[in-house]
């Protein structure tokens, strides 16, 4: 055999070998795609359950046409609202099989891959306005590099949007981008994401309301291991501006929100925080607000079942009570780690923690008010600043004086009733209860439930604030 024939034969063998490997890799890629779709649906179901969402969101593979070197995959996102409205979004994916998909190499990725994915949103009745607003660009495009171990890097591109309707409403969004990194190793699966939106503008009723967001960034992760699930996420906004009828202007700067949850052994722990760095209303500095709240030991199975109920308000009490009682079995806890309002003149804070008793919904056997029947423990600490109240009206001397006088009068009345401690500048209330010792303390002094109720009743009758 001549050298040329040997080379041609060798080339033919290599081509056949690559075609065979590409076909095999294509089969593996299909299995990986189906696995990741299942993981996405599980994560969506968890998020809906946490928010007691009454609708449904599901991603489906509606068509998978696998070839030797590439596959065409059609996806469907079905959304069912709480009012049973149905929405459908379609996406198409051109999946190039590994081990060396040329499209990935063209983008600078030379390492072996299971597949390279190029997915885009398809125009439908629901999405056509989005395509029109993108002015000829693809509204959404995602490029994914899928490794043999399942690790996937997805780069997301969102086109600039200029949407206007006949009622004078307008949505403007600058070109935005994001990335999702998925890793599966040693029984642990984790997806990390980042999204960046340089600017987003909403105009309603030809400018009667104008909302502007600048410098919006989101990031987070979702993790699953040994049947335990966890998630955390953050959202940062450099500035939120609200203009109402060109007369009232509100600006909130340095907005930070964060959330997290963990589901382990069927129990859910979750936190949520807000931080508004600076609030301005018509150029007046209203200071900042911080909120940090959370829950512990919520029965995730029951929570998920409640999220599937179309209308909780119409649910029969005989059905609802057993589910809530099951949630109480683990003595769930609701807490406010910190709620703070502050301005240049002062700050006020609130912290609280309530751990519910398993008997909270059981019938009461006697007429005496037994706090331990409802809660295992309770703690609350409230501190109200007189100067902060005045500071909110610093530009209006008369209103500031009236607010100060009203606060001082109410605080003195509450102090005289024994509800708060007041030093002329700050009103403080501390309340704690421990079912184990059956002790209720108000401002570190023992008090009975009946006495506390009497104080509150007398304050209400007297028109007191506290």
XYZ file of C-alpha atoms in Angstrom:
466
model
C 0.000 0.000 0.000
C 1.389 3.402 -0.953
C 2.098 6.070 1.615
C -0.775 8.157 0.261
C -3.194 5.272 0.601
C -1.965 4.614 4.112
C -2.554 8.242 5.040
C -6.007 8.199 3.503
C -6.842 4.952 5.288
C -5.542 6.368 8.550
C -7.565 9.540 8.062
C -10.676 7.490 7.303
C -10.160 5.464 10.477
C -9.726 8.671 12.511
C -12.868 10.199 11.019
C -14.831 7.019 11.671
C -13.456 6.832 15.218
C -14.344 10.471 15.878
C -17.804 9.989 14.392
C -18.306 6.959 16.615
C -17.088 8.768 19.696
C -19.230 11.791 18.844
C -22.301 9.562 18.507
C -21.529 7.925 21.865
C -20.871 11.289 23.502
C -24.178 12.488 22.059
C -25.989 9.730 23.971
C -24.197 10.740 27.187
C -25.035 14.383 26.554
C -28.742 13.561 26.233
C -28.687 11.784 29.606
C -26.866 14.764 31.160
C -29.352 17.256 29.719
C -32.290 15.280 31.140
C -30.570 15.082 34.531
C -29.997 18.828 34.670
C -33.596 19.527 33.636
C -34.781 17.379 36.567
C -32.463 19.280 38.926
C -33.790 22.636 37.690
C -37.403 21.525 38.250
C -36.554 20.343 41.772
C -34.966 23.704 42.588
C -37.981 25.606 41.225
C -40.377 23.453 43.271
C -38.372 24.194 46.413
C -38.441 27.947 45.800
C -42.207 27.904 45.208
C -42.757 25.907 48.382
C -40.705 28.379 50.414
C -42.806 31.288 49.197
C -46.067 29.310 49.458
C -46.474 30.008 45.755
C -49.823 28.750 44.484
C -48.758 28.339 40.838
C -46.409 26.003 39.021
C -43.325 26.443 36.851
C -41.877 23.503 34.960
C -39.169 22.987 32.341
C -39.735 20.173 29.845
C -37.781 18.654 26.974
C -40.442 18.474 24.253
C -38.242 17.209 21.424
C -34.742 15.726 21.262
C -33.453 15.036 17.744
C -30.043 13.402 18.210
C -27.682 13.154 15.253
C -24.100 11.955 14.887
C -22.305 15.228 15.506
C -25.055 17.437 16.919
C -28.578 17.411 18.278
C -31.535 19.760 18.115
C -33.359 20.112 21.425
C -36.591 22.003 22.008
C -37.504 23.096 25.521
C -40.753 24.302 26.973
C -41.294 26.372 30.100
C -44.855 26.056 31.348
C -46.154 28.513 33.934
C -49.436 28.056 35.752
C -50.548 31.063 37.779
C -52.541 31.024 41.022
C -55.604 31.901 38.928
C -54.990 28.841 36.715
C -53.746 30.961 33.805
C -51.379 29.081 31.493
C -48.270 30.551 29.871
C -45.818 28.844 27.545
C -42.271 29.818 26.577
C -40.227 27.888 24.018
C -36.465 27.648 23.551
C -34.333 25.868 20.974
C -30.886 24.408 21.569
C -28.302 23.451 18.960
C -26.177 20.935 20.875
C -22.801 20.082 19.351
C -21.402 16.772 20.550
C -17.895 16.378 21.952
C -15.216 15.512 22.473
C -14.035 18.539 20.471
C -17.050 20.558 19.264
C -15.737 23.067 16.723
C -18.128 25.812 17.877
C -16.593 25.658 21.364
C -13.063 25.698 19.944
C -14.016 28.805 17.939
C -14.892 30.485 21.266
C -11.462 29.610 22.675
C -12.387 26.448 24.600
C -9.942 23.732 23.499
C -10.363 21.198 26.330
C -12.508 18.094 25.633
C -16.231 18.576 26.229
C -19.263 16.357 26.476
C -21.159 18.951 24.452
C -21.416 22.617 23.562
C -24.865 24.169 23.768
C -26.170 27.225 21.913
C -29.715 27.930 23.117
C -32.059 30.762 22.259
C -35.578 31.889 23.071
C -38.182 31.321 20.350
C -40.896 33.808 19.407
C -44.356 32.834 20.646
C -47.528 34.724 21.497
C -46.126 35.472 24.945
C -42.603 36.423 23.826
C -43.230 38.267 20.539
C -43.424 41.677 22.309
C -40.001 40.912 23.768
C -38.599 40.163 20.305
C -40.101 43.397 18.983
C -38.559 45.337 21.874
C -35.134 43.817 21.167
C -35.103 45.549 17.761
C -33.830 42.593 15.730
C -31.471 41.185 18.377
C -31.906 37.827 20.137
C -33.637 38.698 23.448
C -32.010 35.766 25.238
C -29.071 33.595 24.233
C -27.199 31.068 26.361
C -23.927 29.302 25.532
C -23.054 26.272 27.668
C -19.830 24.288 27.904
C -20.726 20.844 29.315
C -17.809 18.773 30.630
C -17.683 14.969 30.822
C -18.178 14.995 34.585
C -21.331 17.076 34.180
C -19.720 20.380 35.179
C -21.319 23.103 33.077
C -20.474 26.735 32.453
C -23.316 28.764 30.928
C -22.902 32.320 29.674
C -26.173 34.259 29.342
C -26.641 37.310 27.109
C -29.724 39.534 27.329
C -30.313 42.060 24.559
C -31.079 45.712 25.202
C -34.854 46.189 25.456
C -36.997 49.160 24.441
C -40.648 48.221 24.966
C -43.483 50.704 24.544
C -47.242 50.188 24.456
C -50.169 52.299 23.313
C -50.992 53.410 26.879
C -47.701 55.281 27.238
C -45.938 52.627 29.309
C -42.279 51.970 28.591
C -39.595 49.522 29.716
C -35.941 50.225 28.926
C -33.159 47.791 29.805
C -29.504 48.026 28.878
C -27.702 44.988 27.497
C -27.160 42.580 30.395
C -25.235 39.389 31.042
C -24.833 36.541 33.473
C -23.153 33.239 34.144
C -24.150 29.931 35.763
C -21.557 27.374 36.896
C -22.814 23.880 37.716
C -20.597 21.256 39.379
C -21.344 17.657 40.410
C -18.756 15.830 42.493
C -18.816 13.206 45.229
C -22.588 13.212 45.675
C -22.679 17.011 45.907
C -24.307 19.189 43.272
C -23.899 22.952 43.252
C -24.932 25.746 40.894
C -23.478 29.251 41.274
C -24.924 32.191 39.359
C -24.212 35.862 38.704
C -26.290 38.399 36.768
C -25.542 42.035 35.967
C -28.114 44.625 34.862
C -26.462 48.038 34.269
C -29.776 49.922 34.102
C -33.502 49.254 34.057
C -36.190 51.899 33.593
C -39.994 51.706 33.904
C -42.293 54.528 32.789
C -46.023 54.273 33.553
C -48.875 56.433 32.195
C -46.659 58.582 29.994
C -44.383 59.550 32.837
C -46.770 59.874 35.797
C -44.590 57.232 37.444
C -40.939 56.705 36.556
C -38.845 54.019 38.243
C -35.107 53.832 37.516
C -32.684 51.135 38.746
C -28.949 51.546 38.232
C -26.153 49.068 38.861
C -28.169 45.947 39.701
C -26.152 42.785 40.420
C -27.378 39.386 41.625
C -25.423 36.329 42.707
C -26.044 33.150 44.623
C -25.777 29.388 44.813
C -27.925 26.273 45.182
C -26.443 23.130 46.740
C -27.745 19.591 47.241
C -25.942 16.783 49.070
C -27.170 13.702 50.932
C -30.810 14.781 50.427
C -30.051 18.117 52.091
C -30.688 21.285 50.103
C -29.288 24.757 50.658
C -29.420 28.060 48.827
C -28.165 31.587 49.299
C -28.455 34.692 47.159
C -27.729 38.407 47.165
C -29.046 41.377 45.219
C -27.248 44.728 45.088
C -28.665 47.925 43.564
C -26.536 51.060 43.469
C -29.547 53.347 43.218
C -33.335 53.098 42.952
C -35.100 56.265 41.851
C -38.866 56.864 41.928
C -40.436 59.957 40.388
C -44.181 60.452 40.919
C -45.895 62.962 38.602
C -42.668 64.972 38.408
C -43.324 66.275 41.909
C -42.223 63.660 44.432
C -38.758 62.175 44.085
C -37.537 59.242 46.164
C -34.032 57.816 45.941
C -32.750 54.746 47.760
C -29.017 54.153 47.522
C -26.866 51.107 48.229
C -29.680 48.556 48.436
C -28.584 45.110 49.552
C -30.861 42.112 50.008
C -29.878 38.572 50.881
C -31.718 35.316 51.419
C -30.787 31.780 52.349
C -32.410 28.488 53.181
C -31.434 24.967 54.161
C -33.620 21.870 54.090
C -32.217 19.012 56.167
C -34.035 15.989 57.583
C -37.279 17.469 56.295
C -36.890 20.722 58.260
C -36.393 24.173 56.801
C -34.279 27.041 58.137
C -34.439 30.308 56.211
C -33.225 33.925 56.523
C -33.982 37.178 54.723
C -32.198 40.524 55.078
C -32.710 44.015 53.660
C -30.363 46.959 53.904
C -31.341 50.341 52.442
C -28.142 52.350 52.747
C -29.651 55.815 52.279
C -33.222 56.996 51.699
C -33.896 60.443 50.260
C -37.383 61.925 49.749
C -37.443 65.248 47.911
C -33.782 65.742 48.912
C -34.545 65.171 52.611
C -32.306 62.567 54.223
C -34.544 59.920 55.812
C -31.563 57.795 56.833
C -31.428 54.048 56.398
C -33.354 50.864 57.149
C -32.093 47.382 58.010
C -34.147 44.213 58.459
C -32.910 40.722 59.289
C -35.593 38.045 59.787
C -35.705 34.261 59.729
C -37.470 31.017 60.568
C -36.226 27.711 61.969
C -37.513 24.123 61.947
C -40.414 24.472 59.536
C -41.789 21.162 58.278
C -40.842 21.308 54.608
C -43.205 18.501 53.536
C -46.210 20.288 55.037
C -45.017 23.604 53.632
C -44.785 22.022 50.193
C -48.284 20.582 50.509
C -49.665 23.987 51.483
C -47.991 25.525 48.433
C -49.978 23.149 46.220
C -53.323 24.403 47.541
C -54.921 26.701 44.968
C -56.652 28.940 47.522
C -55.621 28.750 51.186
C -58.372 31.177 52.220
C -61.078 28.803 51.012
C -59.457 25.685 52.486
C -61.647 23.831 54.973
C -60.558 24.310 58.587
C -60.714 20.570 59.244
C -58.112 20.083 56.486
C -55.921 23.058 57.341
C -55.594 22.579 61.117
C -53.956 19.108 60.997
C -51.351 20.430 58.569
C -50.513 23.413 60.761
C -50.416 21.177 63.843
C -47.881 18.972 62.035
C -45.767 22.073 61.438
C -45.962 22.842 65.185
C -44.583 19.391 66.123
C -41.016 20.651 65.629
C -41.590 23.846 67.643
C -40.866 26.267 64.795
C -39.203 29.565 65.548
C -39.721 32.992 63.984
C -37.242 35.738 64.740
C -36.221 39.288 63.916
C -32.498 39.560 64.490
C -32.543 43.246 63.738
C -34.999 45.865 62.535
C -33.423 49.298 62.557
C -34.589 52.703 61.394
C -32.052 55.478 61.593
C -31.459 58.998 60.363
C -28.808 61.604 61.187
C -30.652 62.463 64.419
C -30.930 58.969 65.943
C -31.948 55.346 65.524
C -34.617 52.926 66.746
C -34.385 49.131 66.896
C -36.516 46.039 67.321
C -35.454 42.446 67.983
C -37.771 39.542 68.720
C -37.883 35.765 68.856
C -40.884 33.450 69.217
C -40.648 29.677 69.549
C -44.088 28.111 69.222
C -45.377 25.293 71.422
C -46.696 22.070 69.944
C -49.996 22.696 71.773
C -50.580 26.163 70.286
C -53.701 25.071 68.371
C -55.014 22.574 70.919
C -58.219 23.407 72.795
C -57.692 25.353 76.036
C -58.799 23.280 79.026
C -59.337 26.127 81.496
C -60.192 29.812 81.382
C -56.845 30.965 82.773
C -54.550 32.528 80.215
C -51.597 30.147 79.931
C -48.894 31.661 77.726
C -46.948 28.384 77.788
C -49.845 26.748 75.943
C -48.953 28.836 72.893
C -45.196 29.473 73.009
C -42.109 27.728 74.365
C -40.256 31.016 74.591
C -40.696 34.648 73.656
C -38.272 37.564 73.626
C -38.777 41.114 72.394
C -36.707 44.259 72.756
C -37.923 47.618 71.399
C -36.007 50.896 71.588
C -37.601 54.044 70.181
C -35.540 57.216 69.761
C -37.209 60.554 70.412
C -34.566 62.375 68.373
C -35.085 60.059 65.414
C -38.806 60.894 65.310
C -37.972 64.621 65.294
C -35.336 64.029 62.630
C -37.892 62.799 60.101
C -39.463 66.276 60.136
C -36.296 68.338 60.409
C -37.341 70.617 57.542
C -40.735 71.404 59.124
C -40.320 73.030 62.520
C -44.008 72.993 63.474
C -44.568 69.363 62.460
C -41.295 68.358 64.143
C -42.399 70.019 67.403
C -45.834 68.367 67.258
C -44.295 64.919 66.589
C -41.868 65.414 69.473
C -44.627 66.496 71.844
C -46.836 63.574 70.848
C -44.001 61.042 71.277
C -42.984 62.457 74.671
C -46.568 62.435 75.953
C -47.200 58.857 74.797
C -43.864 57.623 76.195
C -44.521 59.221 79.599
C -48.013 57.682 79.707
C -46.601 54.245 78.829
C -43.919 54.644 81.508
C -46.504 55.606 84.119
C -48.521 52.497 83.219
C -45.380 50.386 83.687
C -45.099 49.319 80.056
C -41.833 51.037 79.083
C -38.776 52.642 80.592
C -38.271 56.232 79.421
C -35.365 58.575 80.139
C -36.660 61.519 78.139
C -34.736 60.494 75.054
C -35.408 56.792 74.455
C -38.410 54.577 75.259
C -37.440 50.938 75.924
C -39.546 47.818 76.263
C -38.116 44.380 77.039
C -40.395 41.346 77.252
C -39.377 37.735 77.805
C -41.092 34.443 78.607
C -39.765 30.930 79.218
C -42.295 28.100 79.393
C -39.802 25.859 81.249
C -39.844 28.199 84.252
C -43.237 29.760 83.469
C -41.696 33.203 84.075
C -42.808 36.322 82.249
C -40.591 39.393 82.600
C -41.397 42.950 81.573
C -38.344 45.211 81.615
C -36.568 42.550 83.726
C -39.338 42.548 86.354
C -41.688 39.594 86.977
C -45.245 40.145 85.819
C -48.253 37.899 85.320
C -50.020 37.526 81.995
C -53.155 39.013 83.545
C -51.237 42.096 84.723
C -49.703 42.584 81.288
C -53.108 42.303 79.624
C -54.497 44.820 82.110
C -51.721 47.314 81.278
C -52.307 46.947 77.556
C -56.070 47.271 78.008
C -55.710 50.422 80.109
C -53.357 51.939 77.507
C -55.861 51.187 74.752
C -58.736 52.648 76.724
C -56.679 55.746 77.396
C -55.753 56.149 73.736
C -52.082 55.430 74.437
C -49.641 54.808 71.658
C -47.782 51.854 73.139
